[in-house]
Tab-separated table of C-alpha atoms and ligand atoms in Angstrom:
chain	number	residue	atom	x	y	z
X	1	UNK	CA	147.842	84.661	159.259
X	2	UNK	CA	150.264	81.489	158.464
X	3	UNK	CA	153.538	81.476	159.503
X	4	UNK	CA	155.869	81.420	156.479
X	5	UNK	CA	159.034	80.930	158.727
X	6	UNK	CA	160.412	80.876	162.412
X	7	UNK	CA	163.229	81.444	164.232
X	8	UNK	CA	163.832	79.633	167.160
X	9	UNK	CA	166.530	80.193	169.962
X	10	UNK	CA	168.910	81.548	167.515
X	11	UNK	CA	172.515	82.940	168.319
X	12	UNK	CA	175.287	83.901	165.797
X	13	UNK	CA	179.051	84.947	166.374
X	14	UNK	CA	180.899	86.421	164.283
X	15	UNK	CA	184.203	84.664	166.073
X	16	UNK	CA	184.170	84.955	169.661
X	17	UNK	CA	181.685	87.783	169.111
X	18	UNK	CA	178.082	86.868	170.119
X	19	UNK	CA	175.806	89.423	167.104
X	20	UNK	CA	172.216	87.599	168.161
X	21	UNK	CA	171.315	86.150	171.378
X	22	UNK	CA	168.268	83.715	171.772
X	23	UNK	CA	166.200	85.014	168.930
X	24	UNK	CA	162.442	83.526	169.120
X	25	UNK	CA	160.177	84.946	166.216
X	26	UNK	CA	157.598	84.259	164.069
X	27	UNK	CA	157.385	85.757	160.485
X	28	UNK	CA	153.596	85.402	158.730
X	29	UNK	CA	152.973	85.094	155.607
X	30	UNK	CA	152.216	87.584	153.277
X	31	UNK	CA	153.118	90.116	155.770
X	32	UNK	CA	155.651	93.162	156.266
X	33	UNK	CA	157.783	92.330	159.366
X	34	UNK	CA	160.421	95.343	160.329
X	35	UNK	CA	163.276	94.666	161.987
X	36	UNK	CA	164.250	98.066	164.110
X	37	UNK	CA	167.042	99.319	166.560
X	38	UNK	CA	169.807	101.439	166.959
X	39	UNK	CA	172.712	100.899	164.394
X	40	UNK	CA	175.070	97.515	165.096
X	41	UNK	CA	172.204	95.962	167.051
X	42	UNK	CA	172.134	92.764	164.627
X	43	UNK	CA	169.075	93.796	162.503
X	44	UNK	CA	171.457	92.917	158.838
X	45	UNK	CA	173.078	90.026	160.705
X	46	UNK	CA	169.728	88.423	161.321
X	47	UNK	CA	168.392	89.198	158.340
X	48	UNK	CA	171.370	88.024	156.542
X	49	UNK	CA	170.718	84.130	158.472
X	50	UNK	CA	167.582	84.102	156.507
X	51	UNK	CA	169.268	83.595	152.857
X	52	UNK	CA	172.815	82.287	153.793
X	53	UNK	CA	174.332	85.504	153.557
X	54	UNK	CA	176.395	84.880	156.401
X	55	UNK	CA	178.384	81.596	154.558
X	56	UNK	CA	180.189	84.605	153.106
X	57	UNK	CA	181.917	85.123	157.085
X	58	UNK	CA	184.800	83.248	158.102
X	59	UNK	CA	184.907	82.176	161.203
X	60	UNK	CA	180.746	82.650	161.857
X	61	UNK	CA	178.609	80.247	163.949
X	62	UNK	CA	175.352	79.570	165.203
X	63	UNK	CA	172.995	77.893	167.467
X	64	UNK	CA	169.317	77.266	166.732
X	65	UNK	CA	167.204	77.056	163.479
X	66	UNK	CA	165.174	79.101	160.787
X	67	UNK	CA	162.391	77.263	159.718
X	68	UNK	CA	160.576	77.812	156.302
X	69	UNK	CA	157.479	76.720	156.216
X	70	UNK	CA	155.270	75.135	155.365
X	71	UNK	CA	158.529	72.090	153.980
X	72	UNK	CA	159.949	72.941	157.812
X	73	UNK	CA	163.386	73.240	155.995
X	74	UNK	CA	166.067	74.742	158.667
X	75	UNK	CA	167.354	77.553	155.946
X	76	UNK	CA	170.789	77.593	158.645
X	77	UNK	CA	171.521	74.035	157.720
X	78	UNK	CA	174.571	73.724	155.536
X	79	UNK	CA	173.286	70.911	154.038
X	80	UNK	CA	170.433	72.764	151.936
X	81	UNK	CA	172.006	74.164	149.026
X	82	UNK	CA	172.438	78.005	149.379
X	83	UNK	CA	171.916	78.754	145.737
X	84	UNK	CA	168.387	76.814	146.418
X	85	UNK	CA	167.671	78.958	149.632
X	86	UNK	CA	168.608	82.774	147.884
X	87	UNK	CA	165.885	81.363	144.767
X	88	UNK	CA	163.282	80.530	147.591
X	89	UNK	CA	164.783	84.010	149.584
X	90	UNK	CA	165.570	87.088	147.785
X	91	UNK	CA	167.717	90.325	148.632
X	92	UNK	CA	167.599	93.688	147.897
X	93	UNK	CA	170.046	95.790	149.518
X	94	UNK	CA	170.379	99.553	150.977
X	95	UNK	CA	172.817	100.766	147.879
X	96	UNK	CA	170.936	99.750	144.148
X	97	UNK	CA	173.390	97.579	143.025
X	98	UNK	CA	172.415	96.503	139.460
X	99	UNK	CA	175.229	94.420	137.763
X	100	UNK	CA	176.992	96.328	134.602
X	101	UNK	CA	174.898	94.373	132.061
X	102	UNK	CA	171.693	95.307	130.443
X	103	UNK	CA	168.011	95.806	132.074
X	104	UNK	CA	167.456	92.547	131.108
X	105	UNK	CA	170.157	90.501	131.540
X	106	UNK	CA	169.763	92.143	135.415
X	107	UNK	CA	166.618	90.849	135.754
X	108	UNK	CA	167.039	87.010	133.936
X	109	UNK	CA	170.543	86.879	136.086
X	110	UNK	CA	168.575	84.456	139.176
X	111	UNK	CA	166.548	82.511	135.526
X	112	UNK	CA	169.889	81.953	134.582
X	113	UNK	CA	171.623	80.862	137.690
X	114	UNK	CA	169.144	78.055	137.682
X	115	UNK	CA	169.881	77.459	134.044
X	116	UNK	CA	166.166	78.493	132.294
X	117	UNK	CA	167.188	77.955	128.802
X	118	UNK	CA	163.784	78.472	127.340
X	119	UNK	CA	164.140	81.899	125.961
X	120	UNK	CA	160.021	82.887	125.896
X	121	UNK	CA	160.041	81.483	129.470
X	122	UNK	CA	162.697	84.336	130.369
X	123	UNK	CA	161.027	87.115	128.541
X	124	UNK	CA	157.772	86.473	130.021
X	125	UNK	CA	159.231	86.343	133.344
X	126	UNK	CA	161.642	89.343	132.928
X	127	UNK	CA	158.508	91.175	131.773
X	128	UNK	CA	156.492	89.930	134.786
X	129	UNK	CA	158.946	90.761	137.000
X	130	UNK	CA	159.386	94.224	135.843
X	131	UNK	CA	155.706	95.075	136.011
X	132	UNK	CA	156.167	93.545	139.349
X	133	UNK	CA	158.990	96.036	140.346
X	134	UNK	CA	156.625	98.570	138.736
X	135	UNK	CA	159.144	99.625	135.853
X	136	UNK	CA	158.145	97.861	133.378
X	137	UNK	CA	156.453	100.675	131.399
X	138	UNK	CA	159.535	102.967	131.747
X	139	UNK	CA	162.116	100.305	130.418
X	140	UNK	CA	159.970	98.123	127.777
X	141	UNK	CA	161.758	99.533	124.859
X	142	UNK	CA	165.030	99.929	126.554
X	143	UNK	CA	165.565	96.365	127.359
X	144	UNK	CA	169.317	96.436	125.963
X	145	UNK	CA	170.171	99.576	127.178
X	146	UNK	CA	172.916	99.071	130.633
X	147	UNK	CA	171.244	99.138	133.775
X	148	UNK	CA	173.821	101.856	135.005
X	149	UNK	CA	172.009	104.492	133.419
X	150	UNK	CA	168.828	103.852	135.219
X	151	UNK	CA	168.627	106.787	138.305
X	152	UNK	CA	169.217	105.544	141.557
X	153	UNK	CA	165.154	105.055	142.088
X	154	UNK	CA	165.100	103.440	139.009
X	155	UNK	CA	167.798	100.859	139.914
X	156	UNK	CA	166.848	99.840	143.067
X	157	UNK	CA	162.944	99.018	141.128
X	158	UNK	CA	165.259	97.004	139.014
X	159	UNK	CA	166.791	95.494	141.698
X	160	UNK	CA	163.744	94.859	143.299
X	161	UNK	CA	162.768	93.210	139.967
X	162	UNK	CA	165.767	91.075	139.546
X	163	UNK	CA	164.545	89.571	143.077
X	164	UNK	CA	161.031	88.981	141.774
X	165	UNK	CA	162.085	87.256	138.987
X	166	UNK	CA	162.842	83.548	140.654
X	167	UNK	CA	159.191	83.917	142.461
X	168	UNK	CA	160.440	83.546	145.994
X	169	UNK	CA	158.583	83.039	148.583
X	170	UNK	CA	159.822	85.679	150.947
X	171	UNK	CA	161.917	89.229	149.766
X	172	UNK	CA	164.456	90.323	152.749
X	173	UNK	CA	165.265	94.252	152.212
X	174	UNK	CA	167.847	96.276	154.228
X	175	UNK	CA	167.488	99.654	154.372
X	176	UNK	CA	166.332	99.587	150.739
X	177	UNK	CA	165.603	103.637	150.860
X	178	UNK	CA	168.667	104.800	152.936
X	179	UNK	CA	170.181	105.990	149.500
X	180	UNK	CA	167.189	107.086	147.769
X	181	UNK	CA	165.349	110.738	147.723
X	182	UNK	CA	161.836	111.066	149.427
X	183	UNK	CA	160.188	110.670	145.810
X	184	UNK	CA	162.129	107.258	145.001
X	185	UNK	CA	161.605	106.129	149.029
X	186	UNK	CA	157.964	106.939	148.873
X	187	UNK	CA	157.599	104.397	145.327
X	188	UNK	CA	159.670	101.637	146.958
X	189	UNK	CA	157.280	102.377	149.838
X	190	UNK	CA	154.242	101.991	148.235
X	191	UNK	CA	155.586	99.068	145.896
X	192	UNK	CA	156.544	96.906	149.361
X	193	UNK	CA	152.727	97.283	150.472
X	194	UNK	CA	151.736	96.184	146.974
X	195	UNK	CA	154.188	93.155	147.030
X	196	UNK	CA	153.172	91.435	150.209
X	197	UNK	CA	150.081	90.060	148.484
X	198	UNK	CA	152.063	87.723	146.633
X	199	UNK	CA	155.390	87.524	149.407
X	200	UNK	CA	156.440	87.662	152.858
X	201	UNK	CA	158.355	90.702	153.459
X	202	UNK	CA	161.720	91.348	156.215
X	203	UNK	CA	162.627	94.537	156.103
X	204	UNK	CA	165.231	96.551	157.781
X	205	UNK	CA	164.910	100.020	158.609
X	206	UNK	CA	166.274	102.975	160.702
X	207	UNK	CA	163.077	105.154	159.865
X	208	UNK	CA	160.456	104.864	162.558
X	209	UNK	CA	157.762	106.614	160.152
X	210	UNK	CA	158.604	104.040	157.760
X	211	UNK	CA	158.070	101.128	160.190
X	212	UNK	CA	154.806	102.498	160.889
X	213	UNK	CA	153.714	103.149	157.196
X	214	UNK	CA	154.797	99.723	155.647
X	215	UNK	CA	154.870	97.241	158.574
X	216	UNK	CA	152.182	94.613	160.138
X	217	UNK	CA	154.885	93.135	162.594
X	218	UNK	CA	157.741	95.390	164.564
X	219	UNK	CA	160.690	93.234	166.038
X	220	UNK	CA	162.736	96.144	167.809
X	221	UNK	CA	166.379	94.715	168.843
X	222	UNK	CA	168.779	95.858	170.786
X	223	UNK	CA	172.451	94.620	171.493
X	224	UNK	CA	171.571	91.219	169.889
X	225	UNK	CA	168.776	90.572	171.579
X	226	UNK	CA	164.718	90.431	170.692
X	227	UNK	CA	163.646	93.059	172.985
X	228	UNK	CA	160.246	93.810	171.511
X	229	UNK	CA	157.511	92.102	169.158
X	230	UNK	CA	153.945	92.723	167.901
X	231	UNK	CA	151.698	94.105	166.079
X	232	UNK	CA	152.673	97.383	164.177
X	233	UNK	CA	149.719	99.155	165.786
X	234	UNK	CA	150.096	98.424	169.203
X	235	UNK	CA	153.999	98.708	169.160
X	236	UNK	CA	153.886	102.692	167.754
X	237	UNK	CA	151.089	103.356	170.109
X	238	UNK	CA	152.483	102.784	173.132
X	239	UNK	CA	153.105	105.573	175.466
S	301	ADP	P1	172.753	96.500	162.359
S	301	ADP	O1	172.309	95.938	161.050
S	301	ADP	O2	171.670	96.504	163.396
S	301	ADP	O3	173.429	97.843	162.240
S	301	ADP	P2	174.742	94.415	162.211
S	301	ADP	O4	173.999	93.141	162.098
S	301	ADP	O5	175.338	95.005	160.972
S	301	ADP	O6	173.838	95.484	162.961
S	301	ADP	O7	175.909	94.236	163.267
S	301	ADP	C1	175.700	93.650	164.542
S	301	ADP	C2	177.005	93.589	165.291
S	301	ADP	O8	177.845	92.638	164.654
S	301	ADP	C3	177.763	94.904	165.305
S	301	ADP	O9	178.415	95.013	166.553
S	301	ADP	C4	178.768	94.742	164.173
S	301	ADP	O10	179.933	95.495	164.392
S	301	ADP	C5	179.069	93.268	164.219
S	301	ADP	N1	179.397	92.722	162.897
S	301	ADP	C6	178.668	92.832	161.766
S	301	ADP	N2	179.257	92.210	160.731
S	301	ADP	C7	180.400	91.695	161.223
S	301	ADP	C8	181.464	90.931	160.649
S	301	ADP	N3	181.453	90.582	159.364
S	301	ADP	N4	182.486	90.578	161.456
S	301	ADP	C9	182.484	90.930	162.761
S	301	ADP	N5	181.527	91.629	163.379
S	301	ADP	C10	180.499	92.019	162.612
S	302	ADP	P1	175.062	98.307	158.036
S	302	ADP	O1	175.019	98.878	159.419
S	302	ADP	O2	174.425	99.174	157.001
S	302	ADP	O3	174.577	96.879	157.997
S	302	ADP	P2	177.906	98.440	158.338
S	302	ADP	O4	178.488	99.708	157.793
S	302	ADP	O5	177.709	98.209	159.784
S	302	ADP	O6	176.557	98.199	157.540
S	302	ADP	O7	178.762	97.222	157.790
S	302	ADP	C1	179.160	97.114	156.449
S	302	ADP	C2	179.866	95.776	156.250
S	302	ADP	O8	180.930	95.612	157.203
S	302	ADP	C3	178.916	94.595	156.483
S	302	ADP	O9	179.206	93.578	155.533
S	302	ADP	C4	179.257	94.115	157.877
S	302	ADP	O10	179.008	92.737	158.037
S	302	ADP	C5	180.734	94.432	157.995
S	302	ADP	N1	181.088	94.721	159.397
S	302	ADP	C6	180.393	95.480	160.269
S	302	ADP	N2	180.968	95.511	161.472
S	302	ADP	C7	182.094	94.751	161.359
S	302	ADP	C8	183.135	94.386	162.270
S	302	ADP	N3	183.124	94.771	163.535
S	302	ADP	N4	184.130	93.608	161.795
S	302	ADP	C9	184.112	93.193	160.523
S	302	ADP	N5	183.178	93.507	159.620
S	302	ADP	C10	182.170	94.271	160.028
């Protein structure tokens, strides 16, 4: 498949503490890449490079680049605007963390962060975006209702909407099912094999089963560093 983005030779520091060493890797296109490891090996921090996340860290640098392709823009450069890069890049995170306004205001938040004024525009995408996140049928006449009520499944489909609703190009998710039951995990499952037709996935995960179940690519880190790559199949079936 096409690459949709690369990372080449990339550290970070969070101070004079050195998070990723050298990392080299490709991510294709409309593919599920997992990043694995034990816990504090760098799998957020890297993840977090790939939508400016880590602006939010005082004191952070890095060497080397993220390239998306195919415009070959370095997504690390400070002078791309981040606001840009998180449309292009989207987040969902391990905790659902809808914001306390209504289903739809949730979903049009990224529509109205680029300033979409055209209000048939915004329903058709919130509605396309919540058939995307596959809960559109269970919130179509609940629109106005306050996203807090949703259960904890529902949210993070919400959330999972809200980041569908821009049409980026690739969706990053950390431990999106950490905080869900095996009902609500095995939907988000399901819905992130469904979604790679139309994006790249990065996902993060502690769940090996998971990995094997949702992933084309494994990248398994340890300590900051790219210890292992390749295809999902011939990563779990090694002795
Ligand atoms: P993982 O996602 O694999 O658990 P992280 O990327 O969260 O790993 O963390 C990698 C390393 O960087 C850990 O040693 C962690 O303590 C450290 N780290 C993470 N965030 C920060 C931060 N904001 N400031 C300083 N160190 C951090
Ligand atoms: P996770 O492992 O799920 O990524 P953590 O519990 O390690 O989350 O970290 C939660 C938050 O604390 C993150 O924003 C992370 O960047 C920050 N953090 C982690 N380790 C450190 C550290 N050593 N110093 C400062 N902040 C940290």
């Amino acid at each position: 498949p096409p690459l949709k983005a690369e990372a080449k030779a990339l550290d970070f520091y969070y101070g004079a503490f050195k998070a990723l060493k050298g990392i080299s890797m490709p991510v294709y296109e409309n593919r599920v890449t997992a990043l694995i490891g034990p816990s504090g090996c760098g799998k957020s921090t890297f993840l977090r490079c790939f939508n400016r996340m880590h602006d939010l860290y005082p004191g952070h640098r890095y060497d080397g680049t993220i390239q998306l392709l195919p415009d070959a823009v370095n997504l690390l450069d400070h002078q791309v605007d981040p606001i840009e890069v998180r449309m292009r890049i989207s987040m969902v995170f391990q905790k659902p963390n809808p914001f306390p306004k209504t289903i739809f205001e949730n979903v049009a938040y990224g529509l109205r962060v680029r300033g979409e004024r055209n209000r048939t525009y915004i329903e058709d995408k919130v509605e396309a975006a919540l058939k995307g996140g596959a809960l559109w049928e269970e919130v179509r006449d609940r629109l106005d209702e306050s996203a807090v009520n949703l259960s904890g499944g529902q949210q993070q489909r919400l959330c999972i909407a809200r980041a569908l609703a821009t049409d980026p190009e690739i969706i990053l998710f950390d431990e999106p099912t950490s905080a869900l039951d095996p009902i609500a995990t095995g939907s988000i499952e399901e819905l992130v094999t469904e979604l790679k037709k139309k994006v790249t996935i990065l996902i993060v995960t502690h769940n090996m089963q998971q990995a094997a179940r949702v992933s084309d690519y494994v990248a398994y880190m340890y300590l900051g560093e790219l210890i292992e790559y390749g295809a999902t199949r011939d990563i779990f079936m090694k002795p």
